[in-house]
Short mmCIF file of C-alpha atoms in Angstrom, two decimals:
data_model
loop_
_atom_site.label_atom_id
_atom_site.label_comp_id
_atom_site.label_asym_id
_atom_site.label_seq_id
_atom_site.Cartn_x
_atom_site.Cartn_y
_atom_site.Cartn_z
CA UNK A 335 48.74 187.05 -35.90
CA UNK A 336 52.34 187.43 -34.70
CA UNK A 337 54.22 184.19 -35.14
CA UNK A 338 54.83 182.20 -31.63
CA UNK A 339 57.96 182.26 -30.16
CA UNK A 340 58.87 179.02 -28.11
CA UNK A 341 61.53 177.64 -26.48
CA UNK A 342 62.16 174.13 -27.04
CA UNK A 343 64.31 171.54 -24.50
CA UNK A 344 65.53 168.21 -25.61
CA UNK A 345 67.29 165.74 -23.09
CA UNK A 346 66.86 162.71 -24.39
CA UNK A 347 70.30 161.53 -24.74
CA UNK A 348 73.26 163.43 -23.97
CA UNK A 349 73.12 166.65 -24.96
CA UNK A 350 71.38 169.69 -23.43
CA UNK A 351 69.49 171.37 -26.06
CA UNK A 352 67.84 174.62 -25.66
CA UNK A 353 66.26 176.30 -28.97
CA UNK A 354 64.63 179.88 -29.39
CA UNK A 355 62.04 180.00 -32.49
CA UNK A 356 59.83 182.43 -33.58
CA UNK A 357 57.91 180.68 -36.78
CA UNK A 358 60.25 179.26 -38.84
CA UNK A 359 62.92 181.76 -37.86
CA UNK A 360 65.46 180.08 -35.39
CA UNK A 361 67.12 182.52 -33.07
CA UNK A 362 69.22 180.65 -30.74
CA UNK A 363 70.94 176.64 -30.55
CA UNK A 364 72.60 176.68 -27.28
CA UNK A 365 74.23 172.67 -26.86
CA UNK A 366 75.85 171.32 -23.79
CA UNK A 367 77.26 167.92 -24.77
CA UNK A 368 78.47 165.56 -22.44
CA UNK A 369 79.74 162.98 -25.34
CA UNK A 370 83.19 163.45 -23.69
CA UNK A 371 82.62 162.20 -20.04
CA UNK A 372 80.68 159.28 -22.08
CA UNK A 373 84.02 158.67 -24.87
CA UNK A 374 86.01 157.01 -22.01
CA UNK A 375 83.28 154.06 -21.98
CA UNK A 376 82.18 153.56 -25.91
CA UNK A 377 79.12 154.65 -24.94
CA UNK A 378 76.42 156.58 -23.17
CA UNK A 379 75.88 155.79 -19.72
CA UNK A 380 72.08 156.70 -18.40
CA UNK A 381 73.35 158.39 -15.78
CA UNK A 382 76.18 160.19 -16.31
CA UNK A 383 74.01 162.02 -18.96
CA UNK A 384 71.63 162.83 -16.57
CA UNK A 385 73.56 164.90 -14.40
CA UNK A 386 75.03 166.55 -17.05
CA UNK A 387 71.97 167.65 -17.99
CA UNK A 388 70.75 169.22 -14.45
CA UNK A 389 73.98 170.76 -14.11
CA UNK A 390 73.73 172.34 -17.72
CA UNK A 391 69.92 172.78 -17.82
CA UNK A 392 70.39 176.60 -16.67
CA UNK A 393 73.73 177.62 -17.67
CA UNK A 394 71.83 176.84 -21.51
CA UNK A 395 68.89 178.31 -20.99
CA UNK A 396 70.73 181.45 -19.86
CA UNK A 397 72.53 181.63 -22.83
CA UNK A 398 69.93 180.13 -25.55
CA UNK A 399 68.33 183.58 -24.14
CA UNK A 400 71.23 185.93 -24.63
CA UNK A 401 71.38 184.93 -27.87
CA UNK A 402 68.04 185.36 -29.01
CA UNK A 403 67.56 188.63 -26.72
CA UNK A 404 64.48 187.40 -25.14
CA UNK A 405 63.51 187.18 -21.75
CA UNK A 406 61.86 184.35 -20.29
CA UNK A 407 58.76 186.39 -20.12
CA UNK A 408 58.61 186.95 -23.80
CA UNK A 409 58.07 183.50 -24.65
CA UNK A 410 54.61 182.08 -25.77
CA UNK A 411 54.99 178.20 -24.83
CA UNK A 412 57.36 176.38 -23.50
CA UNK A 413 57.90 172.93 -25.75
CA UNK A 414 60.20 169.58 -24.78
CA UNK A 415 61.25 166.47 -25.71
CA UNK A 416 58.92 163.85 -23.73
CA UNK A 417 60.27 160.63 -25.24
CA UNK A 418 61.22 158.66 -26.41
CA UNK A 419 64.64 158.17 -24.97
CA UNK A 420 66.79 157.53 -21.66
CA UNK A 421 64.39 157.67 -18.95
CA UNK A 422 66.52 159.41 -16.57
CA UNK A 423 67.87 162.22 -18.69
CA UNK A 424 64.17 162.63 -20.12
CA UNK A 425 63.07 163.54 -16.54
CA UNK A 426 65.33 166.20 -16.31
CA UNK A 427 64.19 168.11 -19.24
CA UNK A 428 60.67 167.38 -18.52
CA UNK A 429 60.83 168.80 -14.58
CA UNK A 430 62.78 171.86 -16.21
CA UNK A 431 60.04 172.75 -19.40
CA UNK A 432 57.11 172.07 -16.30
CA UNK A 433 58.76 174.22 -13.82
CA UNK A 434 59.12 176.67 -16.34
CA UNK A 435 55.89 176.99 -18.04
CA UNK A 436 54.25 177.12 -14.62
CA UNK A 437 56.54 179.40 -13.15
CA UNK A 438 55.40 181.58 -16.38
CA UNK A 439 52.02 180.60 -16.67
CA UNK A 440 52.69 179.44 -20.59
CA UNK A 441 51.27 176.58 -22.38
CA UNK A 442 53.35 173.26 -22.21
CA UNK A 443 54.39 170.86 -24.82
CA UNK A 444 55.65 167.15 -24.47
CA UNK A 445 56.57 166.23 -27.97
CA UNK A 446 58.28 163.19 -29.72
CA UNK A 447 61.74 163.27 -30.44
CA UNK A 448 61.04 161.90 -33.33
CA UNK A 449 58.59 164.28 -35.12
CA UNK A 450 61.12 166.93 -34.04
CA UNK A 451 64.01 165.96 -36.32
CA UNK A 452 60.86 165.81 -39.00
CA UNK A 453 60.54 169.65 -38.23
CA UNK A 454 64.01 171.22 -37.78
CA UNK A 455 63.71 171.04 -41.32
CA UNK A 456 61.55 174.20 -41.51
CA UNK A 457 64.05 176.38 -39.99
CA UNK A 458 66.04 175.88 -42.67
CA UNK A 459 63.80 175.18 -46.14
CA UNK A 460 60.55 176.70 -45.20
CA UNK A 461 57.41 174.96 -44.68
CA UNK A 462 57.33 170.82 -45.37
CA UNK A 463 54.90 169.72 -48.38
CA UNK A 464 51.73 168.30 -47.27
CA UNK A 465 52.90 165.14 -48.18
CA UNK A 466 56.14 163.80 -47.32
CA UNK A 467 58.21 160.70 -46.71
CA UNK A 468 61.07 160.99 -43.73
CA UNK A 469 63.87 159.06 -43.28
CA UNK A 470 65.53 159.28 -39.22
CA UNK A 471 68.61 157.62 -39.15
CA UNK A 472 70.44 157.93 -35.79
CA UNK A 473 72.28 156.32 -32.73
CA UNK A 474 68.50 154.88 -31.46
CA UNK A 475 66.77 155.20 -34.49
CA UNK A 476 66.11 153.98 -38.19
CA UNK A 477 63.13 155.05 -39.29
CA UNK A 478 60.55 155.66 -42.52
CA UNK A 479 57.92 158.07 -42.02
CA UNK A 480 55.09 159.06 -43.96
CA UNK A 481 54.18 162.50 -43.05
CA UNK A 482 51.04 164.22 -43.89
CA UNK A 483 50.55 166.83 -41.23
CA UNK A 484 53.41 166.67 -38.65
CA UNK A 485 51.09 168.43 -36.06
CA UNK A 486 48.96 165.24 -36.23
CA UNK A 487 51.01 162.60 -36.27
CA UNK A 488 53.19 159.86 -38.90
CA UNK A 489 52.32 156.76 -40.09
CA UNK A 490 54.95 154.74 -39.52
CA UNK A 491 56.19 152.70 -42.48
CA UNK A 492 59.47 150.86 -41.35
CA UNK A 493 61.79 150.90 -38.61
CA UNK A 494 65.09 149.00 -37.05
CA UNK A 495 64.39 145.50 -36.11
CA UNK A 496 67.75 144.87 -34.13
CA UNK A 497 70.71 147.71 -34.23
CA UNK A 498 70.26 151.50 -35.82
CA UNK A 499 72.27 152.78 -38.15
CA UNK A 500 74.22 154.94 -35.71
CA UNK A 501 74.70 152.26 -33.21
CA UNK A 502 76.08 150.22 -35.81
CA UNK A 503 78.57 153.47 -36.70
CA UNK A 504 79.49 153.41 -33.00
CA UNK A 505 80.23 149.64 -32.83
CA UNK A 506 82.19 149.08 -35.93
CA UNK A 507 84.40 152.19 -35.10
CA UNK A 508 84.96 150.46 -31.55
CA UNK A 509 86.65 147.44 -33.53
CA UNK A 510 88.24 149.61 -35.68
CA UNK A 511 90.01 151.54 -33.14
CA UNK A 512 88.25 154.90 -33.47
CA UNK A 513 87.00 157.40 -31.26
CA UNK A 514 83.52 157.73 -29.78
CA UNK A 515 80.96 158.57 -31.31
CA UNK A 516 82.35 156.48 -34.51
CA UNK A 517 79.80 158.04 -37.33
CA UNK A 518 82.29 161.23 -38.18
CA UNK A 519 85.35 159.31 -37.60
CA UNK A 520 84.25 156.85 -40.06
CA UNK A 521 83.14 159.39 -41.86
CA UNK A 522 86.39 161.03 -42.18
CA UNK A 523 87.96 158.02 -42.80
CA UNK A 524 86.45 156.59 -45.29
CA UNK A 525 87.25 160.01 -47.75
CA UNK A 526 90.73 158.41 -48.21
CA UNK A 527 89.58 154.37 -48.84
CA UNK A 528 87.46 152.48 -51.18
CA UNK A 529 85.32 150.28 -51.40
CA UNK A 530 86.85 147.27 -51.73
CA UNK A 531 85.01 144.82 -49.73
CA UNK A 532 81.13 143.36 -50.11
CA UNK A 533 79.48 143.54 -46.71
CA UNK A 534 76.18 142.69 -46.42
CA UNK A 535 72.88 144.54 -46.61
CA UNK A 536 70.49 143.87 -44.43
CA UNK A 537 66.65 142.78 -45.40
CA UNK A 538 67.82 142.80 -48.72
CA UNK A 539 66.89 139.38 -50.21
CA UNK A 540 63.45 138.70 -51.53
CA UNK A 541 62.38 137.01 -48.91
CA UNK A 542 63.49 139.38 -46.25
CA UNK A 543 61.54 142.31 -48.48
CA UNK A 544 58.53 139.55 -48.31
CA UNK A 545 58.08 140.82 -44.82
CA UNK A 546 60.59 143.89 -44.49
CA UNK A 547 59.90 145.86 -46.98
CA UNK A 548 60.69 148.73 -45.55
CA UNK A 549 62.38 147.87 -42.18
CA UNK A 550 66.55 148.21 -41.45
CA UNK A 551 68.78 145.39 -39.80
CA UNK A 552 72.32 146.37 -39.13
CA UNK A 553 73.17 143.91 -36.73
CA UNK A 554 74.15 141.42 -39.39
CA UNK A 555 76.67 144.00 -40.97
CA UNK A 556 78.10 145.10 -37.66
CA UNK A 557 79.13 141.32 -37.17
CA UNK A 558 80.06 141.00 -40.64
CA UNK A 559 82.61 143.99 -40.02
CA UNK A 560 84.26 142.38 -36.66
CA UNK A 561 84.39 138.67 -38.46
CA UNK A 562 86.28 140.43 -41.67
CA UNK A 563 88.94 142.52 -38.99
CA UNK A 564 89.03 139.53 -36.95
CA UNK A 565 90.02 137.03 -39.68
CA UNK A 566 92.74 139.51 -40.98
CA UNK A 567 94.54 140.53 -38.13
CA UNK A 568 94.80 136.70 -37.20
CA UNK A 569 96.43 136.00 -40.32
CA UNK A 570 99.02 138.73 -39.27
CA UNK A 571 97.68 140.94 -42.28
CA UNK A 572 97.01 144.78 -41.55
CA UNK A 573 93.23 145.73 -41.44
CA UNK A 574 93.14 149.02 -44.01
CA UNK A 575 90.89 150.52 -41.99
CA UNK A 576 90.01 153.80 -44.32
CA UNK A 577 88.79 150.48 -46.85
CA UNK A 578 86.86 149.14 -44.47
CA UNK A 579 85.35 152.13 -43.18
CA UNK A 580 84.21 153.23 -46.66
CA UNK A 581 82.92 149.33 -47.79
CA UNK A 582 81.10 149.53 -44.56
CA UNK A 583 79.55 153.23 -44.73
CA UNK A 584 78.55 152.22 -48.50
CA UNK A 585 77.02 148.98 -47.22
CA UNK A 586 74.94 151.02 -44.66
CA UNK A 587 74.09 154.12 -46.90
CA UNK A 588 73.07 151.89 -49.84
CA UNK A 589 70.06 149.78 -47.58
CA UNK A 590 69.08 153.26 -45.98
CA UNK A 591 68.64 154.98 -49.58
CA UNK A 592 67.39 152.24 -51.73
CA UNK A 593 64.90 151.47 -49.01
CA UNK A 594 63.57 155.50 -48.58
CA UNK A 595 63.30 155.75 -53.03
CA UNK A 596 61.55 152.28 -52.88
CA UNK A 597 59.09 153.76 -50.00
CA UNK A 598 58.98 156.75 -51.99
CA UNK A 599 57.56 155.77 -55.03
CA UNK A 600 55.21 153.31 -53.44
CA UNK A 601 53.49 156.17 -51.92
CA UNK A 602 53.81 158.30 -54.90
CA UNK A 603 55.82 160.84 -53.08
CA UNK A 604 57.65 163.58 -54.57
CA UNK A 605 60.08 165.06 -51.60
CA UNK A 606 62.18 163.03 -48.92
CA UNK A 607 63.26 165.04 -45.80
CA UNK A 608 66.46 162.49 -43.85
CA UNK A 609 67.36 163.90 -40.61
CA UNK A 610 68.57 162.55 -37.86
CA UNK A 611 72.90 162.21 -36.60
CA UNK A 612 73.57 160.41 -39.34
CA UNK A 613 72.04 162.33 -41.75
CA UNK A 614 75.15 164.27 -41.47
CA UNK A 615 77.05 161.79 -42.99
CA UNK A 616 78.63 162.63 -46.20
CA UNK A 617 77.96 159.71 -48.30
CA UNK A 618 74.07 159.02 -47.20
CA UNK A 619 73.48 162.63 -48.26
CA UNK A 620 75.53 162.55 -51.30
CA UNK A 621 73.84 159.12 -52.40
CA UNK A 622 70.50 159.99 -51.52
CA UNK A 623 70.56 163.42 -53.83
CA UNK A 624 72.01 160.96 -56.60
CA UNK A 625 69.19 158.17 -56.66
CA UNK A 626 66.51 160.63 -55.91
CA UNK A 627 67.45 163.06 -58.59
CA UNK A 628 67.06 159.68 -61.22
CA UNK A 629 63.88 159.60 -59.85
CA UNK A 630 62.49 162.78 -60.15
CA UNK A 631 62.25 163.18 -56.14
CA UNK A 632 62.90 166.28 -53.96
CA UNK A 633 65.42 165.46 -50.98
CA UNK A 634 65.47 167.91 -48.05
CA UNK A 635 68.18 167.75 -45.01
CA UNK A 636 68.88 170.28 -42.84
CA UNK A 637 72.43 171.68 -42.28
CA UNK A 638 74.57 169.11 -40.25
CA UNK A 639 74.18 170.75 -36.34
CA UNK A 640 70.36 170.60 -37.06
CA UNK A 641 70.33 167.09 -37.41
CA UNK A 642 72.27 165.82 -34.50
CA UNK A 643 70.11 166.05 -31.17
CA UNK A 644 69.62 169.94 -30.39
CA UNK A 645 66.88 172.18 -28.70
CA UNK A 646 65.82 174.20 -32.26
CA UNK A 647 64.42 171.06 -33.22
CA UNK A 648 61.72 170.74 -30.35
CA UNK A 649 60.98 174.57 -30.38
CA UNK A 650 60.16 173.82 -34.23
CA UNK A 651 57.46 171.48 -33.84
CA UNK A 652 56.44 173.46 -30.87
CA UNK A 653 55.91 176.86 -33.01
CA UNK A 654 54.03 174.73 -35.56
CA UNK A 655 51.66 173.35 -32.75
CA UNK A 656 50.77 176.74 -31.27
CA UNK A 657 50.90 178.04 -34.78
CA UNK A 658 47.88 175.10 -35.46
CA UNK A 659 46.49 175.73 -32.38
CA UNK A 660 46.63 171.85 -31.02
CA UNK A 661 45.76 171.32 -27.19
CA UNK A 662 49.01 171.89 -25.20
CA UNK A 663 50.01 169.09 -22.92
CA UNK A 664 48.61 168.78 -19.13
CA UNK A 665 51.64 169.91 -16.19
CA UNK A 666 51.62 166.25 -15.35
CA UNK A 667 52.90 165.58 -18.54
CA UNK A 668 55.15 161.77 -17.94
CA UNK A 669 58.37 161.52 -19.49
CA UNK A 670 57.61 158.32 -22.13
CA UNK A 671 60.83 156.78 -22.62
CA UNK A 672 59.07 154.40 -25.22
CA UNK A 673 57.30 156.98 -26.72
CA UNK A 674 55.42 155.72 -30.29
CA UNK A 675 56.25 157.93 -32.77
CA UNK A 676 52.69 158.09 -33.78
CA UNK A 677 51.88 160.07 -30.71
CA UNK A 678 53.58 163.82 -31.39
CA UNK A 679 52.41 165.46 -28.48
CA UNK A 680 52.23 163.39 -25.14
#
């Protein structure tokens, strides 16, 4: 059987993603980001996102196709992003992947944003085991996922009780005076600081691990952050911001990866797959090879522009669910924006 070839759209924040797979082979990433029109505010606004995304929908399409060298009429299904995310930008990728698929009479897929960052991973190491733990750290998201057949479904094994990991990137950035989004200016600048100060880590105590095992809470440390910069700068010191960027990326990176080997060897699992925007981030990937390599564990992440939000993501879970030959959704598929990540296709 020839492998599927799907295009996959993803709107659930605020970039326009439209991916071209065929497999496991990924022919085209075309990205329209609107992160710029959102800098000006620290933020994302709903719907300034969404009208980026009608007014890029084709433009990306057009060229996700010019890359691949497919017409429209060559593909075999037509997969997007269902939820969860911003309602409003949702809808827009949702009306496009419906008009679409009945315009060219191909099977439709509403998948979870979720499950797709689980399998971008393919494009780029081959098939997952059939037994893996993922970790999706992002601007919405913290998240540990026990993955036995992503086609079916995760169990869920611990999420973000208050702020994610990338929010908390955003916020402390914000007080530190960098740009939006704050996790690669941190990033950056915490290359040329150390770590010199001991924030807090979150549902670390033994009580906390009582009943959070396996669940993140960054609020704490974002406050943590603003009380330290606050107390400084009113005793007329200067904050050393490349210090506090790396104490507080090393105070975030340490709760994320002792968490996911903890999780790990609970479920006697040999291979960790960490996706997500901040799985770009330098230090989480460099500490999670270290701990898991002292533990005999396998750690998969896929190149940095596969993790942040992209189309090749939701055209990957979409190859491997025509590929498994699960039910396609219905054209009155809803666009979930508090879509469980238990449900992969809506």
């Amino acid at each position: 059987m020839t492998e599927p070839l799907v295009l996959g759209i993803e709107t659930s924040c605020d970039e326009t993603g439209v991916g071209i797979v065929r497999g496991h082979t990924l022919l085209a990433d075309a990205v329209a980001s609107s992160v710029e029109e959102h800098a000006r505010f620290g933020g994302v606004v709903p719907e300034v996102a969404s009208r980026a995304h009608l007014e890029a929908m084709v433009p990306t399409i057009e060229r996700a196709c010019a890359t691949a060298g497919v017409a429209l009429r060559d593909v075999d299904a037509i997969a997007v992003t269902s939820g969860p995310g911003l309602a409003g930008a949702l809808l827009v990728g949702v009306a496009a992947a419906k008009s679409l698929a009945l315009a060219l009479d191909k099977p439709l897929y509403g998948v979870n944003h979720l499950a797709s960052h689980v399998a971008v991973d393919q494009l780029e190491h081959g098939a997952l085991p059939d037994r893996c733990l993922a970790m999706l750290v992002s601007g919405g998201h913290s998240s540990l996922l026990l993955v036995d057949d992503i086609t079916l479904g995760v169990t869920p094994l611990g999420a973000t009780i208050d702020d994610a990991a990338g929010e908390a990137f955003d916020k402390v950035a914000r007080v530190l005076g960098l740009p939006f989004p704050g996790g690669p200016h941190i990033d950056r600048a915490a290359r040329d600081g150390e770590i010199t100060i001991d924030f807090p880590r979150g549902l670390s105590t033994r009580k906390d691990l009582e009943r959070h095992r396996f669940d993140f809470s960054f609020s704490g440390l974002k406050t943590a952050v603003a009380r330290w910069i606050e107390a400084r700068e009113a005793s007329g010191e200067p904050v050393p911001v490349a210090d506090v960027a790396a104490s507080f990326q090393e105070a975030v990176c340490d709760v994320l990866t002792r968490k996911a080997m903890d999780a790990a060897l609970e479920h006697d699992i040999d291979t960790i797959m960490i996706g997500g925007g901040v799985a770009a981030n330098s230090r989480l990937r460099a500490l999670a090879e270290e701990r898991a390599a002292a533990r005999g564990i396998r750690v998969r992440v896929p190149r940095p522009g596969l993790c942040t939000d992209n189309g090749a993501m939701v055209a990957a879970l979409g190859s491997e669910l025509v590929a498994r030959g699960r039910t396609p959704s219905a054209l009155d598929l809803p666009a979930d924006s508090s879509l469980p990540v238990t449900t992969v296709v809506a």
